[in-house]
C-alpha cells in the first residue's frame, strides 16, 4: 500500500487509487538532463520537418495501428494508474486519440497547405503573396492526470504533424500512463528524439524546460500553475497555450426532454468521478420543473455503482488522491454550513480501500458557496433554480471560468439565443462535455479557463509559425511608394488609391503601369 503523491525523491510510484497498491515504479528525469533532452529534440526536429508532411503522416498512421492492436492493454494501464472505469479509458482516452490521428491524416494536409492571398494591390504590383505554415521547433507538452492519455497524446500528434518535435512532461500522479505514451511512439517506430518523455515534479521540470528554451508550451492544468508558467514564459516570450479550469453550467429549461436531460446531468457530473475540466459542475433548473427534475436526477444518481474501474459492473471509479477527497469534503461542508441540503451521497465510501466518494447532490445551492464558485474536481453536483432565461444567463456568467456550457431545451432557437449572451468556449444544446473527444472541434475558453485553443484546424495552426511570403515580379522597376518623394508621387499614389478601391476602375487596369503612366516623370 502506498499514498498517491507527487513526491519524486527517488522513483515515482504509480499507485492504483482504487486499491492503493503500487502498479510500478518509474525512473524520474533529473532536472539537469532536461537541457540535453531539449537539445536532442531540436536536432531531431530538423530531419523530422525536412521529411515532409506525408512522411510524417506515415508515422502518425502507425499510432492508429498500435492503439488498435494494444487497445485492451492501454485501457487497463489507464484504469490502473488513474482509477477511471475501463469504459471511460476506452471512450474518453483511446477513442479521442484515434479521432485525432484521423484528423491529422485527413484534415491536416489542407490546413497546413500554403494559403494564397488576394488583394487588388497584388494584381497591380505583380505580387504573389502566400502564408506558409512552418513548424515552430521543439514543443513542450505539460499535462494533467485527469485525462493522462488523451490530453498529452492529442497535443503531441498535432505538434508532430505540424513538423515539431516534442518534450512531454506528464503529471507525476499518472507517470505510468506517461511511460505508456513513450512506449506508444517508441514501439510505433518514431525516430529517436522526436517524442521525448520526462518524468517527475512539475515545479522542477517545468522550470528546467523553460530554461532549456522551447518554442512553444502547451499546458493543460490548474489556474495557479498556468499563471506561474505564463509569467515564466513571458520572460523569454515563449508562446504558451493554457488549457485551464472550468466550472461549467448546465441550464435546463422547462421545455426540455427531462429524461434525456437528467441522464445527461448525472453522466456529465460524475464521469471520471467528476474530475473533468468540462464536467457539469453547476446545474440550473427552471423553477417550474425543479422538484420533478431534481427527483429524476436523484433517482439516477443513486443507481451509480461505485467501485474498481477494472470491474465492468462499475459506473464510477475513485478520485485520484487523498487531496482531492479533502477538497470535495471541504466544499460539501461549506455548502451545508451555508444552508444547502445534501440530498444524495455526501461522504467517503469507507467500505472500499481506495479514494472512493459517493456521488453527491447538493440542493438549495447558491453563489456564495465554494461548490458553485470554485473547481471541486470531484463527484458533487450543486443544484440551483432560476425563473427566466435572463436569470439563467446571468447565473451562468457569474463565474471566473468559461470553458463549456450547456442549455437543454425543446426549442433550439431559444437555447441558441441564450448562447449569444453566455460567455464560453464551447456551447452545447441538449448535450454536454463531449466535444473534446472530437478532433475537429476547437477546445479552450476565455476568462480563467485559459488562453488559445487546442484541437481543430485552429489548434493545429497554433503549433506553426505562420510565415508570409511575398514575391514581387522585377518587371516592375520600382515601387510607387519608394523614394524620391514629390508632388507627382503624391498625385500618383492618389490615382492608385482611386483605382484600388473602385471596382469599376480596377477592372480596367491590368497592372500598375496602366495607372502610373499618367503621372510618371
Ligand atoms: P496541475 O496544474 O497541478 O498540474 C498539471 C501539470 O503541470 C502536471 O504535469 C504538473 O506536474 C505540472 N506542474 C505543476 N507545477 C508546475 C510548475 N510550477 N511548472 C510547470 N509544470 C508544473 O493540474 P492537475 O491537478 O494535474 O489537473 C487538474 C487541473 O487541470 C484542473 O484545474 C482542470 O480543470 C485542469 N484541466 C483543464 C483541461 C482543459 O482542457 N481546459 C483539461 C484537463 C484538466
XYZ file of C-alpha atoms and ligand atoms in Angstrom:
565
model
C 0.000 0.000 0.000
C 1.199 3.490 -0.781
C -0.030 7.047 -0.771
C -0.705 8.707 -4.139
C 1.671 11.644 -4.016
C 3.668 13.996 -6.206
C 6.877 13.012 -4.470
C 9.695 12.236 -6.885
C 12.573 11.994 -4.435
C 13.501 8.511 -5.620
C 11.480 6.537 -8.130
C 7.973 7.705 -8.951
C 5.404 5.229 -7.709
C 2.335 4.624 -9.798
C -0.375 3.907 -7.243
C -3.752 2.420 -8.116
C -6.233 4.842 -6.492
C -8.803 2.043 -6.234
C -6.622 -0.319 -4.182
C -3.694 1.863 -3.080
C -1.386 -0.857 -4.416
C 1.745 0.117 -6.292
C 1.413 -0.631 -10.009
C 5.029 0.050 -10.860
C 7.890 2.452 -10.329
C 9.076 4.950 -12.904
C 12.509 6.489 -13.135
C 12.360 10.275 -12.668
C 14.279 12.521 -15.063
C 16.996 14.563 -13.365
C 16.356 18.279 -13.970
C 19.940 18.686 -15.148
C 19.240 16.274 -18.055
C 16.444 18.429 -19.490
C 18.751 20.779 -21.389
C 20.345 17.881 -23.289
C 16.932 16.284 -23.956
C 15.610 19.541 -25.440
C 18.819 19.876 -27.488
C 18.309 16.304 -28.785
C 14.713 17.128 -29.688
C 15.946 20.217 -31.531
C 18.418 18.172 -33.536
C 15.776 15.570 -34.378
C 13.334 18.302 -35.419
C 15.439 19.361 -38.394
C 15.108 15.927 -40.005
C 11.505 15.469 -38.860
C 10.462 18.740 -40.516
C 12.519 18.064 -43.634
C 10.866 14.651 -44.030
C 7.717 16.460 -45.199
C 4.089 16.147 -44.205
C 3.259 12.895 -45.983
C 6.231 11.098 -44.432
C 5.269 12.445 -41.003
C 1.701 11.262 -41.514
C 3.040 7.821 -42.425
C 4.395 7.640 -38.878
C 1.219 9.105 -37.355
C -0.777 6.353 -39.075
C 1.331 3.807 -37.188
C -0.061 5.178 -33.921
C -3.535 4.170 -35.110
C -2.336 0.627 -35.776
C -0.586 0.461 -32.411
C -3.633 1.695 -30.488
C -5.955 -0.652 -32.329
C -3.699 -3.615 -31.645
C -2.977 -2.808 -27.971
C -6.331 -1.270 -27.018
C -7.096 -3.579 -24.073
C -3.635 -3.241 -22.548
C -3.741 0.558 -22.920
C -7.174 0.824 -21.264
C -6.018 -1.402 -18.427
C -2.944 0.732 -17.715
C -5.010 3.945 -17.762
C -7.533 2.421 -15.340
C -4.820 1.083 -13.045
C -3.000 4.415 -12.923
C -5.917 6.877 -12.889
C -8.809 4.845 -11.498
C -11.417 5.624 -14.192
C -13.528 2.768 -15.493
C -12.429 0.681 -18.468
C -15.350 2.079 -20.478
C -14.080 5.615 -19.807
C -10.483 4.624 -20.579
C -11.773 3.438 -23.928
C -14.184 6.216 -24.847
C -12.594 9.248 -23.203
C -8.930 8.340 -23.635
C -8.280 5.962 -26.548
C -11.110 6.999 -28.871
C -10.238 10.746 -28.897
C -6.637 9.877 -29.758
C -7.795 7.719 -32.677
C -10.045 10.570 -33.771
C -7.058 12.927 -33.627
C -4.989 10.528 -35.747
C -7.765 10.557 -38.339
C -7.979 14.341 -38.179
C -4.224 14.654 -38.743
C -4.364 12.228 -41.662
C -7.421 13.736 -43.321
C -7.643 17.423 -42.380
C -4.055 18.485 -41.706
C -2.869 18.472 -45.345
C -5.456 21.099 -46.288
C -4.964 23.081 -43.060
C -1.176 23.245 -43.479
C -1.259 23.921 -47.223
C 0.052 27.326 -48.329
C -2.687 29.931 -48.170
C -2.700 32.145 -51.258
C -3.739 35.706 -50.605
C -5.791 38.016 -52.725
C -5.624 41.779 -52.720
C -6.156 44.236 -55.591
C -2.714 45.640 -54.813
C -1.107 42.274 -55.640
C -2.602 42.359 -59.117
C -1.478 45.897 -59.877
C 2.004 45.449 -58.429
C 2.555 41.948 -59.838
C 2.976 40.434 -56.380
C 2.198 36.877 -55.361
C 1.703 36.516 -51.626
C 1.009 33.481 -49.528
C 1.091 32.227 -45.946
C 3.248 29.217 -45.193
C 2.700 27.162 -42.045
C 6.125 26.124 -40.828
C 6.994 24.165 -37.699
C 7.985 26.074 -34.581
C 10.744 23.709 -33.448
C 10.503 21.971 -30.078
C 7.149 21.970 -28.287
C 6.821 21.220 -24.568
C 3.585 19.485 -23.597
C 2.802 19.678 -19.874
C -0.190 17.550 -18.977
C -2.554 16.791 -16.071
C -3.531 13.461 -14.518
C -7.288 13.519 -15.163
C -7.055 12.536 -18.843
C -3.477 11.307 -18.721
C -3.519 9.634 -22.133
C -5.751 11.655 -24.417
C -4.698 15.193 -23.437
C -0.957 14.800 -23.988
C -1.238 12.386 -26.905
C -3.610 14.560 -28.932
C -1.315 17.571 -28.334
C 1.714 15.503 -29.357
C 0.012 14.305 -32.545
C -0.862 17.856 -33.608
C 2.605 19.172 -32.797
C 4.288 16.318 -34.702
C 2.012 16.677 -37.710
C 2.967 20.348 -37.948
C 6.641 19.302 -38.044
C 7.720 19.897 -34.464
C 9.344 17.509 -32.051
C 8.004 17.191 -28.513
C 9.136 17.024 -24.917
C 6.255 15.704 -22.788
C 6.031 16.226 -19.029
C 3.132 14.047 -17.829
C 1.625 14.502 -14.366
C 3.654 12.695 -11.705
C 0.456 11.100 -10.372
C -0.055 9.302 -13.685
C 3.572 8.597 -14.557
C 2.662 5.049 -15.625
C 0.460 6.433 -18.424
C 3.219 8.929 -19.241
C 5.521 5.973 -19.749
C 2.857 4.255 -21.824
C 2.821 7.269 -24.168
C 6.598 6.989 -24.525
C 6.128 3.326 -25.459
C 3.374 4.071 -27.979
C 5.670 6.330 -30.009
C 8.807 4.259 -29.468
C 7.161 0.958 -30.393
C 5.417 2.592 -33.346
C 8.912 3.227 -34.687
C 9.184 7.020 -34.452
C 12.745 8.281 -34.988
C 14.808 8.917 -31.874
C 14.401 12.361 -30.349
C 11.020 13.071 -31.960
C 8.930 12.296 -28.853
C 10.701 12.655 -25.508
C 9.043 11.950 -22.165
C 10.496 13.430 -19.000
C 9.098 12.289 -15.677
C 8.925 13.998 -12.319
C 7.870 17.025 -10.355
C 6.217 19.801 -12.338
C 7.800 22.676 -10.464
C 11.311 21.318 -11.013
C 10.967 20.091 -14.596
C 8.716 22.980 -15.696
C 11.421 25.491 -14.850
C 14.060 23.284 -16.470
C 12.022 23.091 -19.701
C 11.690 26.864 -19.930
C 15.340 27.373 -19.038
C 16.339 24.963 -21.820
C 14.439 27.090 -24.338
C 11.495 25.560 -26.179
C 9.497 27.141 -28.990
C 6.033 26.675 -27.506
C 4.498 25.356 -24.304
C 1.150 23.570 -24.499
C -0.004 23.447 -20.883
C -3.128 21.793 -19.529
C -3.728 22.009 -15.805
C -4.717 24.256 -12.952
C -5.080 28.040 -12.975
C -2.282 28.781 -10.447
C 0.270 26.669 -12.328
C -0.908 28.125 -15.648
C -0.412 31.664 -14.348
C 3.025 30.778 -12.999
C 4.069 29.264 -16.323
C 2.768 32.232 -18.259
C 4.926 34.537 -16.150
C 7.948 32.329 -16.717
C 7.213 32.045 -20.437
C 6.847 35.837 -20.569
C 10.496 36.260 -19.588
C 11.611 34.661 -22.852
C 8.404 35.471 -24.792
C 7.869 31.766 -25.325
C 4.377 31.279 -26.787
C 2.102 29.347 -24.456
C -1.307 27.743 -24.726
C -3.157 27.438 -21.425
C -5.994 24.942 -21.088
C -7.107 25.533 -17.513
C -10.080 25.018 -15.251
C -13.820 25.057 -15.695
C -16.987 25.354 -13.605
C -19.379 24.501 -16.334
C -23.071 25.386 -16.066
C -25.913 23.192 -17.320
C -29.203 25.033 -17.780
C -32.398 23.015 -18.001
C -35.358 24.928 -19.426
C -38.932 23.954 -18.600
C -39.472 22.642 -22.162
C -36.512 20.235 -22.116
C -36.764 16.467 -22.525
C -36.363 15.832 -18.818
C -35.472 12.165 -19.149
C -32.584 12.891 -21.532
C -31.510 15.966 -19.551
C -31.455 14.143 -16.206
C -29.366 11.289 -17.676
C -27.054 13.894 -19.230
C -26.698 15.763 -15.932
C -25.826 12.615 -13.998
C -23.270 11.395 -16.549
C -21.876 14.908 -17.087
C -21.381 15.428 -13.350
C -19.954 12.046 -12.390
C -17.979 10.844 -15.428
C -14.357 10.306 -14.386
C -15.585 10.812 -10.795
C -16.240 14.480 -11.636
C -12.546 15.095 -12.293
C -13.196 16.730 -15.637
C -12.464 20.340 -16.584
C -15.719 20.314 -18.572
C -17.930 18.253 -16.307
C -21.381 19.527 -15.364
C -20.462 21.463 -12.244
C -23.440 23.759 -11.743
C -26.959 22.595 -12.521
C -29.528 25.378 -13.052
C -33.128 24.152 -13.324
C -36.192 26.197 -14.240
C -38.324 26.688 -11.127
C -41.410 25.196 -12.819
C -39.777 21.773 -13.195
C -37.213 21.949 -10.391
C -38.823 19.460 -7.980
C -39.633 16.878 -10.628
C -36.265 17.195 -12.346
C -34.280 17.096 -9.103
C -36.083 13.908 -8.155
C -35.202 12.342 -11.535
C -31.549 13.307 -11.079
C -31.546 11.947 -7.532
C -33.029 8.615 -8.588
C -30.436 8.206 -11.368
C -27.550 9.302 -9.110
C -28.461 6.680 -6.547
C -28.160 3.995 -9.199
C -24.485 4.802 -9.894
C -22.318 1.852 -8.920
C -19.059 2.970 -7.294
C -16.104 0.608 -7.393
C -12.891 -0.532 -9.008
C -12.706 0.685 -12.600
C -11.424 -2.704 -13.752
C -14.813 -4.207 -12.887
C -17.259 -3.884 -15.788
C -20.075 -3.529 -13.244
C -18.661 -0.184 -12.074
C -20.024 3.171 -13.250
C -17.766 5.451 -11.225
C -14.217 4.814 -10.038
C -12.253 6.513 -7.264
C -10.794 10.002 -7.056
C -7.097 10.275 -7.798
C -5.801 11.144 -4.325
C -6.455 11.972 -0.707
C -6.025 15.671 -1.546
C -8.934 15.520 -3.999
C -11.131 13.899 -1.342
C -10.195 16.675 1.085
C -11.347 19.349 -1.427
C -14.635 17.524 -2.029
C -15.286 17.214 1.718
C -14.433 20.865 2.305
C -16.834 22.040 -0.436
C -19.657 19.859 0.893
C -19.083 21.115 4.461
C -19.027 24.734 3.255
C -22.305 24.230 1.344
C -24.020 22.533 4.306
C -22.892 25.308 6.654
C -24.403 27.896 4.288
C -27.805 26.200 4.154
C -27.563 23.684 1.293
C -29.128 20.264 1.573
C -27.183 17.095 0.693
C -29.878 15.006 -0.990
C -27.654 12.156 -2.223
C -24.244 10.860 -1.190
C -22.088 13.248 0.773
C -19.441 11.008 2.233
C -16.447 8.828 1.593
C -17.066 5.147 0.831
C -15.455 3.623 3.919
C -16.082 0.059 2.865
C -13.607 0.443 -0.004
C -9.873 0.828 0.453
C -9.144 3.450 -2.208
C -10.131 7.093 -2.690
C -13.828 6.423 -3.205
C -16.534 9.004 -2.613
C -20.285 8.809 -3.066
C -21.819 10.712 -5.983
C -23.244 13.735 -4.199
C -26.122 16.098 -4.949
C -26.231 19.478 -3.213
C -29.717 21.053 -3.378
C -30.526 24.683 -2.499
C -27.030 25.705 -3.508
C -26.190 29.346 -4.195
C -23.391 31.556 -5.449
C -21.888 32.151 -2.010
C -20.784 28.510 -1.865
C -17.383 27.102 -2.874
C -19.112 24.131 -4.531
C -20.625 26.640 -7.032
C -17.797 29.144 -7.406
C -14.600 27.051 -7.129
C -13.451 23.972 -9.044
C -14.315 20.967 -6.868
C -12.964 18.379 -9.283
C -14.930 15.618 -7.637
C -18.306 13.847 -7.673
C -20.506 16.705 -6.481
C -23.356 18.398 -8.303
C -24.825 21.594 -6.849
C -28.415 22.265 -7.955
C -29.807 25.794 -8.283
C -33.026 27.219 -9.731
C -33.948 30.164 -11.953
C -37.152 31.864 -13.072
C -36.428 33.074 -16.619
C -33.832 32.872 -19.386
C -32.161 36.152 -18.420
C -31.633 35.000 -14.858
C -30.172 31.700 -16.093
C -27.745 33.566 -18.359
C -26.733 35.895 -15.533
C -26.062 32.973 -13.174
C -24.134 31.025 -15.838
C -21.905 34.047 -16.476
C -21.278 34.639 -12.767
C -18.060 32.611 -12.766
C -14.374 33.243 -13.324
C -14.336 30.220 -15.637
C -15.878 29.855 -19.109
C -14.811 26.551 -20.624
C -18.108 24.935 -21.651
C -21.816 25.458 -21.005
C -24.938 23.559 -21.964
C -28.573 24.514 -22.413
C -31.243 21.824 -22.569
C -34.474 22.750 -24.303
C -37.042 21.530 -26.822
C -36.655 24.921 -28.520
C -33.250 25.113 -30.167
C -33.736 28.734 -31.294
C -34.409 29.785 -27.693
C -31.311 27.925 -26.469
C -29.182 29.443 -29.235
C -30.437 32.908 -28.317
C -29.278 32.303 -24.746
C -25.849 31.292 -26.008
C -25.415 34.653 -27.688
C -25.227 36.028 -24.133
C -23.337 33.222 -22.358
C -19.554 33.633 -22.290
C -17.992 30.255 -23.040
C -15.516 28.454 -25.282
C -17.847 25.560 -26.071
C -21.639 25.630 -26.137
C -23.782 22.518 -26.399
C -27.534 22.217 -26.691
C -29.135 19.066 -25.260
C -25.688 17.571 -24.659
C -22.608 18.134 -22.521
C -18.894 17.562 -22.041
C -18.224 15.523 -25.171
C -16.663 17.722 -27.851
C -13.112 17.375 -26.537
C -13.283 13.871 -27.993
C -13.935 15.172 -31.494
C -10.712 16.404 -33.021
C -12.428 18.855 -35.400
C -13.945 20.845 -32.533
C -11.745 23.609 -31.112
C -11.209 23.410 -27.355
C -10.467 26.165 -24.863
C -12.268 29.037 -23.221
C -11.973 32.656 -22.126
C -11.665 34.098 -18.597
C -9.596 31.872 -16.284
C -10.273 28.818 -18.459
C -7.196 29.793 -20.400
C -5.625 31.219 -23.495
C -5.564 29.789 -27.007
C -7.223 26.749 -28.491
C -6.282 23.132 -28.887
C -7.682 20.571 -31.350
C -9.238 21.533 -34.714
C -7.530 23.408 -37.520
C -7.172 26.402 -35.174
C -5.313 24.347 -32.564
C -3.111 22.794 -35.242
C -2.122 26.219 -36.566
C -1.021 27.194 -33.035
C 1.813 24.691 -33.496
C 3.123 26.561 -36.544
C 4.987 29.713 -37.385
C 2.790 31.374 -39.973
C 5.265 32.871 -42.411
C 4.047 35.289 -45.039
C 5.982 35.081 -48.301
C 5.529 37.745 -50.974
C 7.178 37.552 -54.383
C 7.391 40.720 -56.496
C 7.940 40.403 -60.228
C 11.031 42.525 -61.024
C 9.326 43.639 -64.227
C 8.049 46.482 -62.022
C 11.122 48.683 -61.933
C 10.330 50.486 -58.701
C 7.579 50.543 -56.120
C 5.318 53.538 -56.173
C 5.969 54.322 -52.503
C 9.772 54.385 -52.863
C 11.998 57.489 -52.930
C 12.209 60.151 -54.190
C 9.049 61.756 -52.849
C 7.482 64.605 -54.820
C 4.169 66.227 -55.554
C 3.895 63.957 -58.587
C 4.397 60.909 -56.372
C 1.614 62.145 -54.111
C -0.725 62.598 -57.094
C 0.279 59.213 -58.480
C -0.469 57.496 -55.191
C -3.839 59.218 -55.122
C -4.558 57.858 -58.604
C -3.568 54.356 -57.487
C -5.752 54.607 -54.401
C -8.708 55.707 -56.523
C -8.234 52.679 -58.754
C -7.558 50.215 -55.956
C -10.718 50.945 -54.078
C -13.021 51.372 -57.072
C -14.171 48.064 -58.530
C -15.053 49.527 -61.933
C -11.714 51.285 -62.456
C -9.751 48.348 -61.106
C -11.152 46.005 -63.721
C -9.844 48.299 -66.469
C -6.245 48.218 -65.186
C -4.181 45.088 -65.546
C -1.055 46.404 -63.812
C 0.437 49.399 -62.118
C 1.861 50.730 -65.354
C -1.650 51.425 -66.612
C -2.264 53.546 -63.549
C 1.122 55.194 -63.230
C 1.657 56.035 -66.891
C -0.268 59.232 -66.404
C 1.981 60.612 -63.705
C 5.438 59.087 -64.288
C 8.155 61.607 -64.965
P -1.698 20.930 -12.165
O -1.675 22.336 -12.634
O -1.407 20.674 -10.743
O -0.640 20.060 -12.993
C -0.667 19.996 -14.406
C 0.746 19.667 -14.887
O 1.611 20.741 -14.559
C 1.347 18.424 -14.246
O 2.144 17.744 -15.183
C 2.234 19.016 -13.163
O 3.302 18.175 -12.792
C 2.729 20.260 -13.862
N 3.209 21.305 -12.967
C 2.897 21.523 -11.665
N 3.578 22.611 -11.210
C 4.300 23.074 -12.241
C 5.181 24.181 -12.408
N 5.458 25.010 -11.407
N 5.755 24.361 -13.606
C 5.462 23.530 -14.629
N 4.643 22.481 -14.543
C 4.064 22.251 -13.361
O -3.117 20.338 -12.620
P -3.693 18.890 -12.315
O -4.067 18.830 -10.886
O -2.768 17.857 -12.865
O -5.002 18.882 -13.235
C -6.219 19.399 -12.821
C -6.451 20.767 -13.409
O -6.332 20.696 -14.828
C -7.869 21.264 -13.165
O -7.829 22.624 -12.844
C -8.564 21.052 -14.506
O -9.655 21.902 -14.735
C -7.445 21.326 -15.453
N -7.715 20.700 -16.748
C -8.049 21.502 -17.787
C -8.357 20.934 -19.014
C -8.725 21.789 -20.198
O -8.767 21.249 -21.293
N -9.011 23.064 -20.035
C -8.313 19.556 -19.171
C -7.967 18.773 -18.083
C -7.660 19.361 -16.872
